[in-house]
Coordinates of C-alpha atoms in Angstrom, one line a residue:
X19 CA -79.9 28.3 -55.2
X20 CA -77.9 25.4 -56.5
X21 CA -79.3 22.3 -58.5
X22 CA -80.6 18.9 -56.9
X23 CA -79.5 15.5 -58.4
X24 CA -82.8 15.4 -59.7
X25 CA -83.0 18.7 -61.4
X26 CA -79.6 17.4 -62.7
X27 CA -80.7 14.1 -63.9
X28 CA -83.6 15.6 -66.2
X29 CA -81.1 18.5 -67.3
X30 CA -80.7 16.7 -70.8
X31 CA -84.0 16.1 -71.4
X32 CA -85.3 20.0 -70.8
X33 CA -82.2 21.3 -72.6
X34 CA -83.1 19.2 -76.1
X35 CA -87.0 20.1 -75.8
X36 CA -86.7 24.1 -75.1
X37 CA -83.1 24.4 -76.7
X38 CA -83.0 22.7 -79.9
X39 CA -82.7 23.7 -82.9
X40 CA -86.2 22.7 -83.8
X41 CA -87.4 25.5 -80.9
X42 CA -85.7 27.9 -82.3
X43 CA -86.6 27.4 -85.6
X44 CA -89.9 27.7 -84.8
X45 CA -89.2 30.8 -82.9
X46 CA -87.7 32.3 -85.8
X47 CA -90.5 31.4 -88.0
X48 CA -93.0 33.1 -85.5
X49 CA -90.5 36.1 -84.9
X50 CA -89.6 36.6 -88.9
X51 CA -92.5 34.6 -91.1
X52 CA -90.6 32.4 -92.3
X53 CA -90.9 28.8 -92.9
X54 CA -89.3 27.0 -89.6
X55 CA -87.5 24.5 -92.4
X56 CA -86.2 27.6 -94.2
X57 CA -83.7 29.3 -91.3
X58 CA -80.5 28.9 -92.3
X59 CA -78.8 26.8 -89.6
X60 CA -75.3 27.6 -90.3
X61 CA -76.2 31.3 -88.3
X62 CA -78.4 29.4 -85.6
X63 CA -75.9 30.7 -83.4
X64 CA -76.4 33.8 -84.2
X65 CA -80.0 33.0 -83.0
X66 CA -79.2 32.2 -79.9
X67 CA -77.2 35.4 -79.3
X68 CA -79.8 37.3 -80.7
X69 CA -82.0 35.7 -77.4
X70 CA -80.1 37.6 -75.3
X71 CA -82.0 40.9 -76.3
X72 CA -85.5 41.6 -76.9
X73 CA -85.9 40.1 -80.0
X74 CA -87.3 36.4 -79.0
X75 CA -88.1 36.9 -74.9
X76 CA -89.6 33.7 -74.7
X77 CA -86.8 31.9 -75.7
X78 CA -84.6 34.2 -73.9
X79 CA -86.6 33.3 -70.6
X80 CA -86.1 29.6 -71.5
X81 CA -82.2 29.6 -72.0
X82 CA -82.0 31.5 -68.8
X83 CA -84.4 29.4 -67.1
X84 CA -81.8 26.4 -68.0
X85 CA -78.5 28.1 -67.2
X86 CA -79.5 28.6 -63.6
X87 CA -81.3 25.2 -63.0
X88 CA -77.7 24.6 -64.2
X89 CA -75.3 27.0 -62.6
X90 CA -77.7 28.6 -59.8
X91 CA -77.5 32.3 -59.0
X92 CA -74.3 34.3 -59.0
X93 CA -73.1 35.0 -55.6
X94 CA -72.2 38.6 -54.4
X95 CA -70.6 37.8 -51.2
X96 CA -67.5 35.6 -50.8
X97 CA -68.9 32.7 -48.4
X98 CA -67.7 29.8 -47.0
X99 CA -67.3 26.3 -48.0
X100 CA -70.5 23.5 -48.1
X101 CA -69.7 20.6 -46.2
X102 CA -68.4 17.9 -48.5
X103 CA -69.1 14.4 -48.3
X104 CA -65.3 13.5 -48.3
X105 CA -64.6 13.0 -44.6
X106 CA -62.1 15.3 -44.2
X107 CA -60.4 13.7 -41.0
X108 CA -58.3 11.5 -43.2
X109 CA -56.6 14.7 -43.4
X110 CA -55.8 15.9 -40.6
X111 CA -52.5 15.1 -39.5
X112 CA -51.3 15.2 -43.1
X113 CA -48.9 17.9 -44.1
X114 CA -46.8 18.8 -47.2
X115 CA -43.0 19.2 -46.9
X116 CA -40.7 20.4 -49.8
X117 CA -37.2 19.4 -50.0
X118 CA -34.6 21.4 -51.9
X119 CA -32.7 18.8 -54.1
X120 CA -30.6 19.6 -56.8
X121 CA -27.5 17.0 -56.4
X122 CA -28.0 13.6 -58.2
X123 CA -26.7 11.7 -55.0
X124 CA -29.6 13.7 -52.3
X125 CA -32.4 13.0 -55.2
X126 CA -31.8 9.0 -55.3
X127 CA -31.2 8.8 -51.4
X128 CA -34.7 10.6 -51.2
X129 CA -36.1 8.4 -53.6
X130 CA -34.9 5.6 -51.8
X131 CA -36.7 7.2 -48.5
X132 CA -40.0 7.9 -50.3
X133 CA -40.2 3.9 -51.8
X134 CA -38.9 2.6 -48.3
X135 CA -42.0 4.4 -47.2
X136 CA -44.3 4.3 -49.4
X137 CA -45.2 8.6 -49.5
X138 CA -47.1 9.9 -52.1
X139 CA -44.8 12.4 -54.2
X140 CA -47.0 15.4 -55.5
X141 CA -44.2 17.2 -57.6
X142 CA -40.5 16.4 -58.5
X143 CA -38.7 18.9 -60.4
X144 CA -35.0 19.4 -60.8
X145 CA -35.1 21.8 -58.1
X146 CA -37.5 20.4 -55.5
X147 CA -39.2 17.2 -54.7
X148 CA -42.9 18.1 -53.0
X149 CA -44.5 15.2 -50.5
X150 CA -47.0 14.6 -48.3
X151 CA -47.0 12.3 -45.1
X152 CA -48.4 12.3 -41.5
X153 CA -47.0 14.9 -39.4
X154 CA -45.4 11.6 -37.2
X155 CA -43.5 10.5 -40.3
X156 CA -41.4 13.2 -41.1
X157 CA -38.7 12.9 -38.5
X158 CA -38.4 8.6 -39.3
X159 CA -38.0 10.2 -43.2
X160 CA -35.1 12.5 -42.0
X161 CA -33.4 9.6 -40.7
X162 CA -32.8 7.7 -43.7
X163 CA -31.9 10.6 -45.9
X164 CA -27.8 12.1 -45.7
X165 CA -27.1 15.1 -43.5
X166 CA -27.4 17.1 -46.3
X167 CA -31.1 17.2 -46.9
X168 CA -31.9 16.7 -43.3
X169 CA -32.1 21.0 -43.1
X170 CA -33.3 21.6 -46.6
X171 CA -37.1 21.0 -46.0
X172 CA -39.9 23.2 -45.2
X173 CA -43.4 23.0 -44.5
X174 CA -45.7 23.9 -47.8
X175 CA -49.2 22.9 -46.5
X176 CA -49.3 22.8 -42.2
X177 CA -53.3 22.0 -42.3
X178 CA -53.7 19.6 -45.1
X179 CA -57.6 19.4 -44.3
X180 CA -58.6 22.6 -43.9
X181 CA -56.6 23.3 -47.2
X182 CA -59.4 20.4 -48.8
X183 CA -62.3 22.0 -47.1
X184 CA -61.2 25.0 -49.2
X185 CA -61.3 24.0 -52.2
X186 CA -65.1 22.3 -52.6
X187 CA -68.1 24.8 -53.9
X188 CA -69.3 27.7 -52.0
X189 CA -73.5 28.2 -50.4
X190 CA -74.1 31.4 -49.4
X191 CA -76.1 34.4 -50.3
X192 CA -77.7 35.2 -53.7
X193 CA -78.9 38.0 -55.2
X194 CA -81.2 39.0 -58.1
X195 CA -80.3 40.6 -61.4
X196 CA -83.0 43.2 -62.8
X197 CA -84.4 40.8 -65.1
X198 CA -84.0 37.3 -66.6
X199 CA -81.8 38.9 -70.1
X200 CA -79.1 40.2 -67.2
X201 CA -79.0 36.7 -65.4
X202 CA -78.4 34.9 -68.6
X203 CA -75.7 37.7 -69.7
X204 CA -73.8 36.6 -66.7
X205 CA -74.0 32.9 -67.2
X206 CA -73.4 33.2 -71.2
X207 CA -71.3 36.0 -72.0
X208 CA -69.3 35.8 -68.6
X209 CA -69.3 32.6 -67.1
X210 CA -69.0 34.1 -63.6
X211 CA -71.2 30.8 -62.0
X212 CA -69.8 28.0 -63.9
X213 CA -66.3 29.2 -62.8
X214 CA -66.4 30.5 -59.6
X215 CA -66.2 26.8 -58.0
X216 CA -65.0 23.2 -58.8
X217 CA -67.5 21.5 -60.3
X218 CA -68.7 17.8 -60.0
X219 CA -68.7 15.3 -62.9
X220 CA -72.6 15.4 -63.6
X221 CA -72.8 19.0 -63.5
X222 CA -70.0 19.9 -66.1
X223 CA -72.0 16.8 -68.3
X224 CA -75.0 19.1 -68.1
X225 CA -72.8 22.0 -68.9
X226 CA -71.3 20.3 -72.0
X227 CA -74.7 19.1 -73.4
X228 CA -76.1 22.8 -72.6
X229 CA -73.0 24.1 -74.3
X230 CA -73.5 21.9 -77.6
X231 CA -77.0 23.0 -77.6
X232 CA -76.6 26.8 -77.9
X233 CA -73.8 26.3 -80.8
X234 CA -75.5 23.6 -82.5
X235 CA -73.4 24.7 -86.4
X236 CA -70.2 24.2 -84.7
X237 CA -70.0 22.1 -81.4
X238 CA -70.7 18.4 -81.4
X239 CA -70.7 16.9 -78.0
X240 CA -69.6 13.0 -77.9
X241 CA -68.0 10.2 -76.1
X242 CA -65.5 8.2 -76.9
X243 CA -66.2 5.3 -74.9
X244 CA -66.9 4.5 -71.3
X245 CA -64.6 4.1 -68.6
X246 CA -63.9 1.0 -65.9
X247 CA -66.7 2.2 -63.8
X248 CA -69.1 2.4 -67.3
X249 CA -69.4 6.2 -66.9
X250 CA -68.8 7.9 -70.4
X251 CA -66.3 10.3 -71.7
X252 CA -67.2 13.0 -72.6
X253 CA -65.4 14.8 -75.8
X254 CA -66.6 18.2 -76.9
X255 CA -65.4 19.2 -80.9
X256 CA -65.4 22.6 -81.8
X257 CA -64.7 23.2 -85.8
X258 CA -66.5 25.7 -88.5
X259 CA -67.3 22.8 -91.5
X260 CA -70.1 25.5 -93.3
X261 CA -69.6 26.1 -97.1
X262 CA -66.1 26.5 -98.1
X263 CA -64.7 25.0 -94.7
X264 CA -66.5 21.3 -95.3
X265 CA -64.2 19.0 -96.4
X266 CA -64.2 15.5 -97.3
X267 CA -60.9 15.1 -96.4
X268 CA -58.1 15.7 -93.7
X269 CA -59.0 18.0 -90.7
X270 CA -56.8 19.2 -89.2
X271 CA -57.3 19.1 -85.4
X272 CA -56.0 20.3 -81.9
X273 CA -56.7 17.7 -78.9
X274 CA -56.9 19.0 -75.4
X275 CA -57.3 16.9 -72.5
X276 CA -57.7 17.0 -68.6
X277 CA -58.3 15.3 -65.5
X278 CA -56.1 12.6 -66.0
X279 CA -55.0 12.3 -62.7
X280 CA -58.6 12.6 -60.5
X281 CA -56.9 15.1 -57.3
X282 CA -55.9 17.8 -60.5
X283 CA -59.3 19.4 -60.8
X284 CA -57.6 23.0 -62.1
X285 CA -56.8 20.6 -65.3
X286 CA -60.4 19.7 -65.7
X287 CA -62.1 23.3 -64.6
X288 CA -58.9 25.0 -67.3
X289 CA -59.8 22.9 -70.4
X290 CA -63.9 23.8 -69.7
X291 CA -62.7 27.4 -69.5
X292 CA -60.8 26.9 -72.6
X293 CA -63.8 25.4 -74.1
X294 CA -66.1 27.8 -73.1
X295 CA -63.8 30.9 -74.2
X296 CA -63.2 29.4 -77.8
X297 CA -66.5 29.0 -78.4
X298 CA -67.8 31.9 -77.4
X299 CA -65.3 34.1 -79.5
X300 CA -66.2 32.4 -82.5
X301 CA -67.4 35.1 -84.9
X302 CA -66.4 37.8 -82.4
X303 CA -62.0 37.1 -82.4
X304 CA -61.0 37.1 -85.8
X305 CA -57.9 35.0 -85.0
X306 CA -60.4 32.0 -83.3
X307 CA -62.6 32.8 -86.2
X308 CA -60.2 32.1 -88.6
X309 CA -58.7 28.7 -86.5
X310 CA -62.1 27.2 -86.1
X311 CA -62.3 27.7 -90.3
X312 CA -59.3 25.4 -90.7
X313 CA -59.4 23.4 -87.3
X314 CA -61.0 21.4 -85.2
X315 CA -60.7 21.6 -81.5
X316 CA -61.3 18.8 -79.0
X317 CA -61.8 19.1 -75.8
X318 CA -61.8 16.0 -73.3
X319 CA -61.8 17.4 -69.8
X320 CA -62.5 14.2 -67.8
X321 CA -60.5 11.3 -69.0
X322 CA -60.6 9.7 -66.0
X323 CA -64.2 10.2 -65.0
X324 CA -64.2 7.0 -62.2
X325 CA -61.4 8.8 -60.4
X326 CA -62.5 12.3 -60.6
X327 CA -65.8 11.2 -59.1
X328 CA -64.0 9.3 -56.0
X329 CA -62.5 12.5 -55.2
X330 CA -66.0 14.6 -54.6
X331 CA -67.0 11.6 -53.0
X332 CA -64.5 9.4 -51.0
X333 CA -61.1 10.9 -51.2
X334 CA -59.8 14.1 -52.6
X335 CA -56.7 13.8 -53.3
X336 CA -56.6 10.0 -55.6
X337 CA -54.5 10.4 -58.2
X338 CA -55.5 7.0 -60.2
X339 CA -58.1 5.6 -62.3
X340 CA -60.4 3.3 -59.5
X341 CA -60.0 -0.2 -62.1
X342 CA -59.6 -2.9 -60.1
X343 CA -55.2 -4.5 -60.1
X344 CA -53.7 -7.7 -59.5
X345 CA -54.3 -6.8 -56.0
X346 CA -57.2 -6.3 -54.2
X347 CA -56.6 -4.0 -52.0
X348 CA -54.8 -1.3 -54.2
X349 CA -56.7 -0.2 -57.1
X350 CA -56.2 2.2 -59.9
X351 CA -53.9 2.7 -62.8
X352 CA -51.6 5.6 -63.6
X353 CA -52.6 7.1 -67.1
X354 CA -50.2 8.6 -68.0
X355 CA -47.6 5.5 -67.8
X356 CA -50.5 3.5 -69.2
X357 CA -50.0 3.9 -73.0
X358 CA -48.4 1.8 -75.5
X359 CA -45.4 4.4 -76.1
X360 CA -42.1 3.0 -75.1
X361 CA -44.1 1.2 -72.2
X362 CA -42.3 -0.1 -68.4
X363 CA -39.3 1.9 -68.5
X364 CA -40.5 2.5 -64.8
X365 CA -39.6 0.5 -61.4
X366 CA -42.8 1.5 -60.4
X367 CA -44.4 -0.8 -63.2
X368 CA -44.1 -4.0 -60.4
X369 CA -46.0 -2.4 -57.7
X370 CA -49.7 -1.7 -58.2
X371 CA -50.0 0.2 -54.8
X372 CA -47.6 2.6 -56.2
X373 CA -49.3 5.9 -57.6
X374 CA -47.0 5.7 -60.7
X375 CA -48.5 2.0 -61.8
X376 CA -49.3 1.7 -65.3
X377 CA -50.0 -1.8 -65.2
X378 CA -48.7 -4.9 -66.1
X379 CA -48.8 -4.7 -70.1
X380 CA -49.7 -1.6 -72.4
X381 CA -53.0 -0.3 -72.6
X382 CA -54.2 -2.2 -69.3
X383 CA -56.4 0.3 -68.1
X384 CA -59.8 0.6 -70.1
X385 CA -59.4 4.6 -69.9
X386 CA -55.6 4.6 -72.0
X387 CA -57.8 2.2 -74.1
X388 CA -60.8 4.1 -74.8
X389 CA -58.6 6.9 -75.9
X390 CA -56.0 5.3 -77.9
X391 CA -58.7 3.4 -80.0
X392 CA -61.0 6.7 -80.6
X393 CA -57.5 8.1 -81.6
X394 CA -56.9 5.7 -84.3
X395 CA -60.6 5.8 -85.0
X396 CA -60.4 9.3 -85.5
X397 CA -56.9 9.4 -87.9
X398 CA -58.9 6.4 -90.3
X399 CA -62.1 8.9 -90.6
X400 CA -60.3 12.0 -92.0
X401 CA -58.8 13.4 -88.6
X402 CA -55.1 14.2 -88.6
X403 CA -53.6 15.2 -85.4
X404 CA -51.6 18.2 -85.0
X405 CA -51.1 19.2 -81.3
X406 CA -52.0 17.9 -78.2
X407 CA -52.1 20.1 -74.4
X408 CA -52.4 17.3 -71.9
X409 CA -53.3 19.5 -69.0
X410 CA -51.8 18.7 -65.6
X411 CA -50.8 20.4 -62.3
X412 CA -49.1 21.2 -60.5
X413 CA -45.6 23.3 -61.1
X414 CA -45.7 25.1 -64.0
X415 CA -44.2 23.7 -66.5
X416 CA -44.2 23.0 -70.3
X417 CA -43.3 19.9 -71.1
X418 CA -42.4 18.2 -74.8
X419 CA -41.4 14.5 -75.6
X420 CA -39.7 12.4 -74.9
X421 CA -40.7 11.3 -71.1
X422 CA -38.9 7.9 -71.1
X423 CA -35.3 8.9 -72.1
X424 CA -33.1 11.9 -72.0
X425 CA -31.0 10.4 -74.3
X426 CA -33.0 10.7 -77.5
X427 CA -34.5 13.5 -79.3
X428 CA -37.5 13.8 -80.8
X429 CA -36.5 14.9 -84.4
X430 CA -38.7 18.4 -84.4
X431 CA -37.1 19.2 -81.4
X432 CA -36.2 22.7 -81.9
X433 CA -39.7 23.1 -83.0
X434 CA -41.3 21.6 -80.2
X435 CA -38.6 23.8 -78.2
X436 CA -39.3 27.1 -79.8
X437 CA -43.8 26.5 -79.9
X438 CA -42.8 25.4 -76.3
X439 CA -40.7 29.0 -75.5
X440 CA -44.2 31.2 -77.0
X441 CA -46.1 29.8 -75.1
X442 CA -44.7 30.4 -72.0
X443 CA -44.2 34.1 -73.1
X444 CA -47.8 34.2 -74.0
X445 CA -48.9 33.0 -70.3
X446 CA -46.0 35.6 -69.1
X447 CA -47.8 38.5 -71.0
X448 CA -51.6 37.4 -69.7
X449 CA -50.3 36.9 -66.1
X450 CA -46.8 37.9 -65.3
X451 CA -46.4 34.1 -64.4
X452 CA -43.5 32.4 -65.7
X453 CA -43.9 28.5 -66.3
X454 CA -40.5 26.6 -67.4
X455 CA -40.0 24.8 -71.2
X456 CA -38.1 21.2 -71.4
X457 CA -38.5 18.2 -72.6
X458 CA -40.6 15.9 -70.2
X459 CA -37.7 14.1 -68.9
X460 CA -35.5 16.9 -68.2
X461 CA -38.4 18.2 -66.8
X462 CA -38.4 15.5 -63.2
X463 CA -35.6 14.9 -60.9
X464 CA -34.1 11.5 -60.3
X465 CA -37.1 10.2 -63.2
X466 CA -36.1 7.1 -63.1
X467 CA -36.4 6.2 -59.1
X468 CA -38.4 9.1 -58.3
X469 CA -42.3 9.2 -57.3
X470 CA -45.2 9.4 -59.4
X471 CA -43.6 11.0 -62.8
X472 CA -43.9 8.8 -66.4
X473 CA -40.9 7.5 -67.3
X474 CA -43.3 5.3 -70.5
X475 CA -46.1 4.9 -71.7
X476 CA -47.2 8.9 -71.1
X477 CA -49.5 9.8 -73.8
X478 CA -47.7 12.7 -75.5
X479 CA -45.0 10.3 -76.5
X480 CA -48.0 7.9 -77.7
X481 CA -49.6 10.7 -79.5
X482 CA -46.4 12.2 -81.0
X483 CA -44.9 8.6 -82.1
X484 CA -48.0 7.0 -82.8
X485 CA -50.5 9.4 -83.9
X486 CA -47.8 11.9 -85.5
X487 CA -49.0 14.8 -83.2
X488 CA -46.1 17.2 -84.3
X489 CA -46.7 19.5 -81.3
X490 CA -47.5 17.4 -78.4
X491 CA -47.0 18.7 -74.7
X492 CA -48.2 18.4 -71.4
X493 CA -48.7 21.7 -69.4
X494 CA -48.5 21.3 -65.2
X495 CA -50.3 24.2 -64.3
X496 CA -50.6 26.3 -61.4
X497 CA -49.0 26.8 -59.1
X498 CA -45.3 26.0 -57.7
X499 CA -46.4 24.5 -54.3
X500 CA -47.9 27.0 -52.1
X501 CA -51.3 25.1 -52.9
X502 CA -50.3 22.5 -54.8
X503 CA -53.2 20.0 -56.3
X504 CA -55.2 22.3 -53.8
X505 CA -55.3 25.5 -55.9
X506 CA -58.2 27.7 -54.3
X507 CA -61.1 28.2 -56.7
X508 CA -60.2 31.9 -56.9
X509 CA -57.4 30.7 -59.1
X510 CA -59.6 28.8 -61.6
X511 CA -60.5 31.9 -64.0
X512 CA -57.2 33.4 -63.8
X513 CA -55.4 30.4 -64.7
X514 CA -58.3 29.5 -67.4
X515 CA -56.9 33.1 -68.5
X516 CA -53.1 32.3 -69.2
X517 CA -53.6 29.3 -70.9
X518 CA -56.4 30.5 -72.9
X519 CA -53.1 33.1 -74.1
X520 CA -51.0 30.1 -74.8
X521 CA -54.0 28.5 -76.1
X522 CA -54.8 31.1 -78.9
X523 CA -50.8 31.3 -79.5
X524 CA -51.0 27.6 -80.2
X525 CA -53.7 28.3 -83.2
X526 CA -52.1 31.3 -84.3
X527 CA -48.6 29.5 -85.1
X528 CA -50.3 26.3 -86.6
X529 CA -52.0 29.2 -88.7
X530 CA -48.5 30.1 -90.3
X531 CA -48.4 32.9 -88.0
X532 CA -45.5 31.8 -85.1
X533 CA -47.9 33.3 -83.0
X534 CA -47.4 37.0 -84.4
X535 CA -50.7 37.5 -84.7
X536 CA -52.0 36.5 -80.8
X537 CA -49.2 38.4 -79.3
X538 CA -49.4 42.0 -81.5
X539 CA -53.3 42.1 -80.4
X540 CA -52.7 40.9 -76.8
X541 CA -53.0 44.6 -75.1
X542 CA -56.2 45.2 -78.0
X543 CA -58.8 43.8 -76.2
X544 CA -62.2 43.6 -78.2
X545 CA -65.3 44.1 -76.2
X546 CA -65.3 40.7 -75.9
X547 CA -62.4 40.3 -74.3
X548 CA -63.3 43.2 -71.9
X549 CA -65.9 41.0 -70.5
X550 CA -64.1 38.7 -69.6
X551 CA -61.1 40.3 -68.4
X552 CA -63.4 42.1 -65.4
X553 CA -63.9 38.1 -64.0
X554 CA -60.2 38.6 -63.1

């Protein structure tokens, strides 16, 4: 069965009173004698894994109970679709053509063609330019493009709606495990519910505040302001600070974010996967062991909570925040051109109906604000930024400053270049999948008349000129087109998979190890990782 609002709504509240650490102190004390204000907290976490057997059944039954008012029972049977409150006839006589482009004079004419009519660009590489449009338009867009592209098209994505329909939860049939310690093995040590669909805002909130409660020594769940819309977001910091890993001073710290753009939901449901995975191999994967000692991870896997929450509701393919713009009728900002970095180096900057519009000054939208400000907040208090993955789809690329020129350099290029190269061979030896390194402007055809690619104010510049993130990139993931921002939800896990590779190569070379380490054990599998390779 799947959870109702209102089971949803008092989550929270039933996750502190049967999951804190005061309940399982006192289950401790009743299981082992001693004093409830004796347990040493920093193995709490071993507590809770301890649940999983025999050892405490009541609290065992009480986690479980949780994680399926959360995640509901795993499904055997592939099923079909719920019906999703997104009408989906706003849909249906959309398709999604690709045109091969690769001269400089086709990608500007195209441009041209796409502002003249106002199409909403989903990819633009140096090798293709994605868009989709009403069936009716594409012959009026052949007409005002030269001969040459006029046979270099093809269809991607014929049935735009049913290709939506596809991609919201499953309801079908449910089956029982052989006892409550079995259901909570497959919600805890595999995941196979939470990731088996897209999931809305509130539920991966609950999930968050469920997951902070069963690591309680090492994951603090927070937010770092609220967006237009006054919903929160959510971060989620993962770090070992016990005995000889506090410190008073600088920690060093990896920041990964998602959901930027509100239609690329494999960016939100990839960084929760990450999250999940990392925390959940602490004290079991020597290597994440050993990075959560001298790092902090954070996760942010909504930043753009308003937007993400229009497209379960309203429209599943907005791309923008939903803050109200100079004009009335087209809201919504652009995050990633909304930063502070080298700021309006875009035509698009003028029009606020555009997808690519950052606003009329830096920092405009309250989201690009909120983050910006618990950056600095964060470098004043100790924090020093060493790498950032800004998830994104689609295309698969990897992406390193700068955006707005391809005339400058960042000065660690070659480093950024060569972290950039392993980790596209770490994804290449998890998946076979092969995802292109350049800098982000190299990275877009035509950037500078082209659709909805930063050209300034992207937030790996900000965070790499401003914050002094040394390794900042932005990762388009999955897949090259035949989906697109639709990526079935089969894909989720898998592609959760390959970047938790590049993930753990990322660590391993800020370690001192250039990734060595990740890639000599990536054929050893623990049993850990056994687990979780059978959700492939």
């Amino acid at each position: 069965m799947r959870s109702s609002p209102e089971s949803l709504s008092v989550l929270p509240l039933v996750i502190g009173v049967v999951l804190s650490p005061s309940t399982v102190d006192a289950a401790a004390f009743r299981h082992t004698g001693q004093p409830a204000g004796l347990i040493d907290t920093a193995n709490s976490d071993d507590l809770y894994r301890d649940a999983r057997g025999s050892a405490l059944p009541g609290l065992t039954w009480l986690r479980e109970s949780v994680s399926e008012i959360v995640f509901g029972r795993p499904s055997t049977k592939h099923s079909d679709s719920t019906s999703p409150s997104v009408p989906l006839s706003q849909y249906r006589d959309d398709v999604v053509v690709r045109f091969n482009v690769t001269k400089p004079t086709d990608q500007v004419a195209l441009a041209q063609a796409i502002k003249a009519k106002h199409l909403d660009v989903w990819a633009s590489t140096p090798q293709f330019v994605d868009i989709r449009l009403e069936e009716s338009q594409l012959r009026p867009l052949l007409r005002l493009i030269p001969s040459t592209l006029q046979t270099q098209w093809s269809v991607l994505i014929p049935d735009l709606e049913e290709a939506v329909r596809a991609t919201y939860p499953t309801k079908g049939e449910t089956t029982e495990y052989e006892d409550a310690a079995e259901r909570l093995d497959a919600a805890y040590t595999k995941g196979n519910i939470f990731f088996h669909d897209y999931q809305p805002l509130s539920v991966i909130t609950s999930w968050m505040a469920l997951m902070e409660t069963m690591f309680p020594s090492i994951a603090r769940m927070e937010s770092i302001g609220d967006s237009y819309e006054q919903r929160p977001i959510h971060s989620f910091r993962i770090g070992d600070h016990s005995g000889d890993n506090a410190t008073n001073g600088t920690r060093k710290t990896i920041l990964v974010t998602g959901g930027l753009h509100g239609r690329e939901w494999i960016s939100t449901s990839t960084v929760t996967y990450l999250l999940w995975s990392i925390i959940t191999a602490y004290g079991k994967e020597s290597m994440v062991t050993k990075l959560l000692k001298h790092f902090d991870i954070i996760f942010i896997p909504v930043l753009n909570p308003d937007g993400y929450d229009y497209t379960w509701k309203t429209d599943r393919l907005w791309r923008k925040t939903r803050q109200q713009t100079k004009v009335s009728w087209c809201r919504g900002f652009d995050l990633d051109q909304a930063f502070g970095s080298v700021w309006g180096q875009t035509k698009f900057q003028v029009d606020p109906c555009s997808e690519s519009y950052g606003g009329d000054e830096p920092f405009q939208a309250i989201e690009a604000t909120r983050l910006a400000d618990w950056g600095r907040n964060q470098t004043e208090n100790g924090v020093k930024f060493v790498g950032l993955l800004d998830l994104h789809s689609y295309s698969q690329q990897i992406l390193f400053p700068y955006t707005f020129t391809c005339d400058e350099d960042p000065p660690n290029r070659e480093n950024l270049e060569e972290l950039g190269v392993g980790l596209a061979k770490a994804i290449r030896l998890s998946s076979g999948n092969f995802y292109t390194v350049s800098s982000a402007c190299e990275g877009t055809s035509a950037r500078q008349d082209a659709a909805n690619e930063a050209t300034g104010g992207s937030a790996i510049d900000w965070f790499y000129h401003e914050l002094y993130s040394r390794y900042s990139y932005q990762v388009k993931l999955r897949d090259t087109g035949i989906y697109g921002f639709l990526l079935p939800r089969s894909q989720i896990i898998p592609t959760g998979e390959e970047m938790l590779n590049a993930l753990k190569y990322f660590g391993d070379f800020l370690l001192g190890n250039n990734g060595i380490e990740s890639i000599s054990k990536a054929n050893d599998r623990t049993s850990h990782d056994k687990g979780r390779a059978e959700l492939k």
